[in-house]
């Protein structure tokens, strides 16, 4: 069995965190100078590990094993959210690097090929999961033309140009030569920590269904319009949001979550009754039947709001993704490795967050391993994981990777 080098894993993770260091986390948005420097450093580390590295036309860093034959792809993403944590994405990339090194160094693992990847922009500074979609042939040139940075509006084309990646070919996955994809990630929640478990084997990545809900009332004077006659779109919105919170627990599954992420009142002034209002609403679940039930419930609540009046309420579907089931044999391999290195300290669980693995799963068998997040904090510079948990997770990935490649 391959044996990882704990000191090497920690040193690489800490070095990666120096690119865009911010407090105890990192600020490394996609294609920023810090992100580009980190990608070049990763390519060098891949070279040192005996892999052939390439940074492609979307910024994906891929290190290919010189070993011929079917290969396993292991990795994650290396950019961060703004002013966020040092492990989100970075953990899975450095695990990939270490798994490749450990397998190369193991005397009994000759002939096993591990390729390593750091995807670009999983975090969506420009688009959703564009690096993994590009590798899987799910990103058109027209979309690249269209995308812009969500914070400052920079066109993606211009960002690729200044990063030095424009004009390079975009690497494509060859499913017939790839056994599958393994991604490790911090859990970003507290399910593992709160149950004293060390490892989560991901069963599926939840679907996200998103809606824009419009309310139409009548804009008027906040002082002279009597309560009995006003049509306050803001009131209507708040009443619906409260009705959702009352009704959803009755139809929700154990892991269903729902969120009103944005509310806008128009025109949005203290002395004007809002004539229009809008809320962005989403729910997540891994069960397709549950998603349908939640949507039907939402439709009923909107209907009831319309019947009650006096404002008009309209439900607009923004997007509906499908849950991505992780490969059962890969899950078994991860579970067996977890049991071997941490008996009884692992569980199977859905992922409430989106990950590159959900894209890869559309092309090849894919699976994910979670390690605990301290206090469940992520997308914040305080995000962290105990060193012993980081080391354990990496060893489990190496063992599982070897098992999968041998099977
Ligand atoms: Zn991530």
XYZ file of C-alpha atoms and ligand atoms in Angstrom:
408
model
C 0.000 0.000 0.000
C 1.246 3.517 -0.729
C 2.308 5.443 2.335
C 2.009 9.220 2.309
C 4.625 11.631 3.693
C 2.723 13.744 6.258
C 5.397 16.447 6.540
C 5.487 16.849 2.750
C 1.696 17.232 2.553
C 1.633 19.881 5.280
C 4.614 21.767 3.829
C 3.004 21.912 0.379
C -0.357 23.028 1.789
C 1.330 25.764 3.822
C 3.367 26.896 0.830
C 0.280 27.061 -1.376
C -1.352 29.231 1.321
C 1.423 31.843 0.937
C 0.018 32.797 -2.488
C -2.472 35.527 -1.604
C -2.080 34.999 2.160
C -4.784 36.903 4.078
C -4.897 36.698 7.908
C -4.939 32.898 8.505
C -6.606 32.253 5.122
C -6.078 33.301 1.523
C -7.409 35.814 -0.999
C -6.739 34.115 -4.337
C -9.504 34.859 -6.852
C -9.334 33.077 -10.207
C -6.706 34.502 -12.643
C -5.496 37.079 -10.107
C -1.671 37.399 -10.063
C -1.644 35.310 -6.840
C -3.731 32.563 -8.460
C -1.581 32.507 -11.593
C 1.615 32.321 -9.488
C 0.106 29.463 -7.450
C -0.740 27.578 -10.653
C 2.831 27.922 -11.944
C 4.141 26.713 -8.584
C 1.780 23.722 -8.695
C 3.049 22.865 -12.185
C 6.614 22.911 -10.813
C 5.655 20.645 -7.905
C 4.022 18.254 -10.383
C 7.238 18.240 -12.430
C 9.227 17.475 -9.249
C 6.831 14.572 -8.612
C 7.731 13.047 -11.981
C 4.515 14.161 -13.691
C 4.330 16.024 -17.015
C 2.552 19.304 -16.180
C 0.557 21.562 -18.465
C -1.452 24.715 -17.762
C -4.163 24.834 -20.401
C -6.236 27.501 -22.121
C -8.718 27.856 -19.232
C -6.038 27.730 -16.504
C -6.454 24.085 -15.480
C -3.154 22.644 -14.222
C -2.841 18.981 -15.133
C 0.086 16.716 -14.258
C 0.153 13.500 -16.252
C 1.806 10.337 -15.043
C 4.446 8.884 -17.381
C 2.988 5.429 -16.657
C 1.027 4.101 -19.630
C -2.444 2.648 -19.362
C -5.698 3.523 -17.598
C -5.285 6.324 -15.108
C -7.059 7.808 -12.138
C -7.479 11.587 -12.005
C -7.179 13.103 -8.515
C -7.544 16.764 -7.571
C -9.758 19.788 -6.944
C -9.423 23.559 -7.482
C -6.758 25.999 -6.273
C -8.390 29.451 -6.441
C -10.285 30.687 -3.398
C -13.362 32.718 -2.629
C -12.554 36.336 -1.740
C -10.784 36.616 1.646
C -11.534 32.984 2.412
C -9.955 29.803 3.709
C -6.642 28.096 2.937
C -8.044 24.563 2.476
C -11.145 24.907 0.282
C -9.941 23.299 -2.959
C -6.240 23.493 -2.032
C -6.564 20.417 0.198
C -7.814 18.244 -2.666
C -5.125 19.489 -5.057
C -2.237 18.800 -2.666
C -3.783 15.419 -1.786
C -3.722 14.633 -5.528
C -0.058 15.550 -5.715
C 0.790 13.459 -2.644
C -1.263 10.467 -3.819
C 0.684 10.541 -7.114
C 4.002 10.740 -5.237
C 3.118 8.043 -2.689
C 1.974 5.639 -5.394
C 5.095 6.318 -7.447
C 7.297 5.609 -4.410
C 5.463 2.474 -3.240
C 7.398 -0.633 -4.245
C 4.194 -2.597 -4.876
C 2.442 0.110 -6.910
C 4.550 0.102 -10.088
C 2.361 0.453 -13.167
C -0.365 2.459 -11.426
C -0.998 5.812 -13.089
C -2.304 8.847 -11.173
C -2.850 12.165 -12.972
C -3.259 15.288 -10.850
C -5.460 18.295 -11.550
C -6.117 21.767 -10.216
C -9.258 23.081 -11.896
C -9.821 26.749 -12.635
C -12.660 28.783 -11.158
C -14.680 26.183 -9.327
C -15.560 29.098 -7.044
C -17.414 30.917 -9.824
C -15.629 34.270 -9.993
C -16.472 34.131 -13.722
C -18.830 31.197 -14.220
C -19.907 27.959 -12.624
C -17.230 25.233 -12.485
C -15.693 26.364 -15.788
C -12.398 24.468 -15.402
C -13.948 21.044 -14.876
C -16.607 21.744 -17.523
C -13.861 22.699 -19.981
C -11.997 19.434 -19.336
C -15.226 17.468 -19.798
C -16.149 19.198 -23.068
C -19.067 21.047 -21.448
C -17.857 24.630 -21.963
C -18.433 26.296 -25.339
C -16.255 29.079 -26.741
C -19.379 31.300 -26.896
C -19.788 31.004 -23.130
C -16.144 32.017 -22.625
C -16.863 35.067 -24.848
C -19.808 35.979 -22.666
C -18.559 35.477 -19.090
C -17.350 38.359 -16.924
C -15.964 38.690 -13.408
C -18.811 38.914 -10.884
C -16.994 41.551 -8.763
C -15.401 43.927 -11.285
C -16.901 42.969 -14.656
C -13.591 42.029 -16.324
C -14.339 39.846 -19.364
C -13.091 36.270 -18.989
C -11.200 36.606 -22.309
C -9.271 39.605 -20.953
C -8.509 37.778 -17.690
C -7.177 34.738 -19.591
C -5.069 37.082 -21.729
C -3.428 38.816 -18.777
C -2.964 35.491 -16.991
C -0.996 34.296 -20.028
C -3.374 31.386 -20.740
C -5.172 32.795 -23.824
C -4.557 30.916 -27.047
C -3.425 27.723 -25.320
C -5.381 24.576 -26.198
C -7.943 23.429 -23.634
C -7.145 19.935 -22.382
C -9.893 17.354 -22.884
C -10.676 14.329 -20.742
C -10.426 11.002 -22.540
C -13.021 8.884 -20.732
C -11.841 5.671 -22.418
C -8.392 6.141 -20.874
C -9.561 7.411 -17.478
C -10.687 5.032 -14.707
C -12.360 7.896 -12.902
C -11.962 10.939 -10.670
C -11.366 11.235 -6.938
C -11.741 14.530 -5.110
C -11.081 15.243 -1.459
C -12.490 18.364 0.145
C -13.092 19.909 3.530
C -16.668 19.229 4.597
C -17.553 22.944 4.987
C -20.240 21.971 7.497
C -20.187 20.470 10.983
C -21.788 17.063 10.404
C -18.475 15.208 10.909
C -17.157 17.286 13.802
C -20.456 17.243 15.695
C -20.526 13.435 15.589
C -16.797 12.982 16.314
C -16.158 11.398 12.932
C -13.027 11.899 10.845
C -14.080 11.024 7.310
C -17.152 11.420 5.124
C -17.688 9.314 2.018
C -19.897 11.365 -0.271
C -22.920 9.498 -1.625
C -24.234 12.246 -3.889
C -23.942 15.934 -4.556
C -27.235 17.670 -3.936
C -29.278 19.415 -6.606
C -30.000 23.131 -6.301
C -33.363 24.485 -7.494
C -33.541 28.272 -7.708
C -36.428 30.678 -8.131
C -37.098 34.357 -8.567
C -40.395 35.309 -6.940
C -41.988 38.565 -8.125
C -44.534 40.596 -6.149
C -46.566 43.380 -7.647
C -48.466 45.891 -5.521
C -49.000 49.614 -5.801
C -46.361 52.239 -5.104
C -47.812 55.005 -2.949
C -47.280 57.528 -0.142
C -46.268 55.854 3.138
C -48.010 58.514 5.235
C -51.332 59.116 3.520
C -52.295 55.681 2.211
C -54.460 53.886 4.788
C -53.358 50.421 5.905
C -56.654 48.930 4.728
C -56.245 50.091 1.142
C -52.526 49.909 0.468
C -50.994 47.199 -1.725
C -47.556 46.728 -0.179
C -45.405 44.365 -2.253
C -42.839 44.202 0.571
C -45.482 42.947 2.993
C -46.541 40.294 0.506
C -42.956 39.111 0.167
C -42.368 38.860 3.904
C -45.644 36.976 4.367
C -44.670 34.425 1.706
C -41.178 33.972 3.178
C -42.773 33.320 6.577
C -45.291 30.892 5.038
C -42.401 28.946 3.437
C -40.652 28.687 6.793
C -43.849 27.392 8.407
C -44.728 24.877 5.685
C -41.363 23.548 4.444
C -40.390 21.638 7.627
C -43.495 19.477 7.057
C -42.348 18.360 3.597
C -38.546 18.595 3.961
C -36.199 15.625 4.153
C -33.549 15.189 6.828
C -30.974 17.136 4.800
C -33.181 19.569 2.897
C -32.042 23.180 3.188
C -33.734 26.331 1.860
C -32.570 29.904 1.630
C -33.879 33.314 0.682
C -30.619 34.800 -0.524
C -31.721 38.231 -1.667
C -34.694 40.514 -1.177
C -35.223 43.703 -3.160
C -37.934 46.278 -2.578
C -38.731 48.805 -5.262
C -38.218 51.755 -5.211
C -36.625 51.115 -1.796
C -37.204 54.381 0.069
C -38.370 54.884 3.674
C -41.446 56.938 2.765
C -42.669 54.972 -0.234
C -44.813 51.841 -0.105
C -42.969 49.315 -2.285
C -44.828 48.786 -5.562
C -42.693 45.820 -6.480
C -40.611 43.293 -4.598
C -38.501 40.325 -5.551
C -36.890 37.469 -3.663
C -34.275 34.929 -4.778
C -35.061 31.589 -3.239
C -33.388 28.188 -3.442
C -33.617 24.740 -1.888
C -31.247 21.769 -2.034
C -31.735 18.037 -1.684
C -30.254 14.841 -3.107
C -33.610 13.089 -3.644
C -35.353 13.846 -6.986
C -38.840 13.060 -5.591
C -38.240 15.372 -2.655
C -37.229 18.190 -4.991
C -40.496 17.828 -6.913
C -42.483 17.818 -3.674
C -40.716 20.969 -2.479
C -41.430 22.717 -5.768
C -45.094 21.711 -5.677
C -45.326 23.038 -2.125
C -43.758 26.326 -3.190
C -46.257 26.617 -6.063
C -49.144 26.032 -3.647
C -47.875 28.734 -1.295
C -47.587 31.200 -4.175
C -51.118 30.308 -5.278
C -52.410 30.851 -1.746
C -50.644 34.223 -1.597
C -52.372 35.239 -4.836
C -55.770 34.177 -3.522
C -55.234 36.137 -0.321
C -54.210 39.300 -2.241
C -54.018 42.245 -2.485
C -50.670 41.920 -4.309
C -49.895 39.679 -7.283
C -47.216 37.061 -6.851
C -45.420 35.156 -9.638
C -42.957 32.273 -9.424
C -40.131 32.135 -11.992
C -37.861 29.094 -12.208
C -34.223 30.206 -12.544
C -32.483 26.815 -12.594
C -32.962 23.199 -11.603
C -29.877 20.974 -11.394
C -29.926 17.215 -10.945
C -28.362 15.385 -7.984
C -25.114 13.643 -8.957
C -24.731 10.173 -7.499
C -21.140 9.185 -6.697
C -19.818 5.905 -8.099
C -20.784 3.017 -5.745
C -17.541 1.042 -6.303
C -15.417 4.112 -5.634
C -17.479 4.783 -2.499
C -16.750 1.213 -1.372
C -13.016 1.710 -1.987
C -13.015 4.938 0.030
C -15.018 3.328 2.820
C -12.684 0.316 3.006
C -9.659 2.641 3.144
C -11.364 4.762 5.820
C -12.130 1.659 7.890
C -8.544 0.494 7.550
C -6.973 3.775 8.732
C -9.724 5.052 11.072
C -11.938 2.143 12.119
C -15.485 3.245 12.944
C -14.710 6.948 12.435
C -16.332 7.425 9.032
C -19.778 7.815 7.551
C -21.528 8.116 4.209
C -23.134 11.509 3.604
C -24.469 13.752 0.822
C -22.627 16.923 -0.125
C -24.696 20.063 0.355
C -22.179 22.110 -1.661
C -21.352 21.876 -5.350
C -17.951 20.484 -6.399
C -15.938 19.700 -9.550
C -16.736 16.000 -8.983
C -20.361 16.633 -10.037
C -19.086 17.646 -13.492
C -16.587 14.784 -13.804
C -19.360 12.369 -12.767
C -21.087 13.168 -16.066
C -18.164 11.590 -17.955
C -16.403 9.053 -15.707
C -16.970 7.321 -12.352
C -16.332 9.900 -9.616
C -16.295 9.994 -5.834
C -15.444 12.346 -2.980
C -13.964 12.192 0.485
C -14.649 14.817 3.175
C -12.472 15.703 6.163
C -13.889 17.709 9.107
C -14.033 21.509 9.126
C -13.358 22.992 12.558
C -16.684 24.461 13.803
C -18.059 23.877 10.295
C -16.579 27.203 9.104
C -15.781 27.724 5.415
C -15.767 30.552 2.843
C -14.144 32.547 5.653
C -10.443 33.124 6.448
C -10.897 31.272 9.769
C -11.633 28.006 7.925
C -9.375 25.229 9.259
C -8.959 21.478 9.796
C -6.861 19.681 12.425
C -3.472 18.593 11.082
C -4.065 14.996 12.156
C -7.318 14.967 10.158
C -5.579 16.420 7.083
C -2.914 13.710 7.244
C -5.434 10.911 7.818
C -7.590 11.996 4.870
C -4.606 12.032 2.549
C -3.597 8.501 3.521
C -7.141 7.269 2.971
C -7.156 8.831 -0.516
C -3.826 7.153 -1.393
C -5.022 3.732 -0.211
C -8.346 4.071 -2.027
C -6.637 5.284 -5.223
C -4.339 2.242 -5.240
C -7.310 -0.080 -4.626
C -9.289 1.456 -7.493
C -6.343 1.278 -9.897
C -5.738 -2.376 -9.005
C -9.350 -3.443 -9.361
Zn -14.128 24.037 -2.983
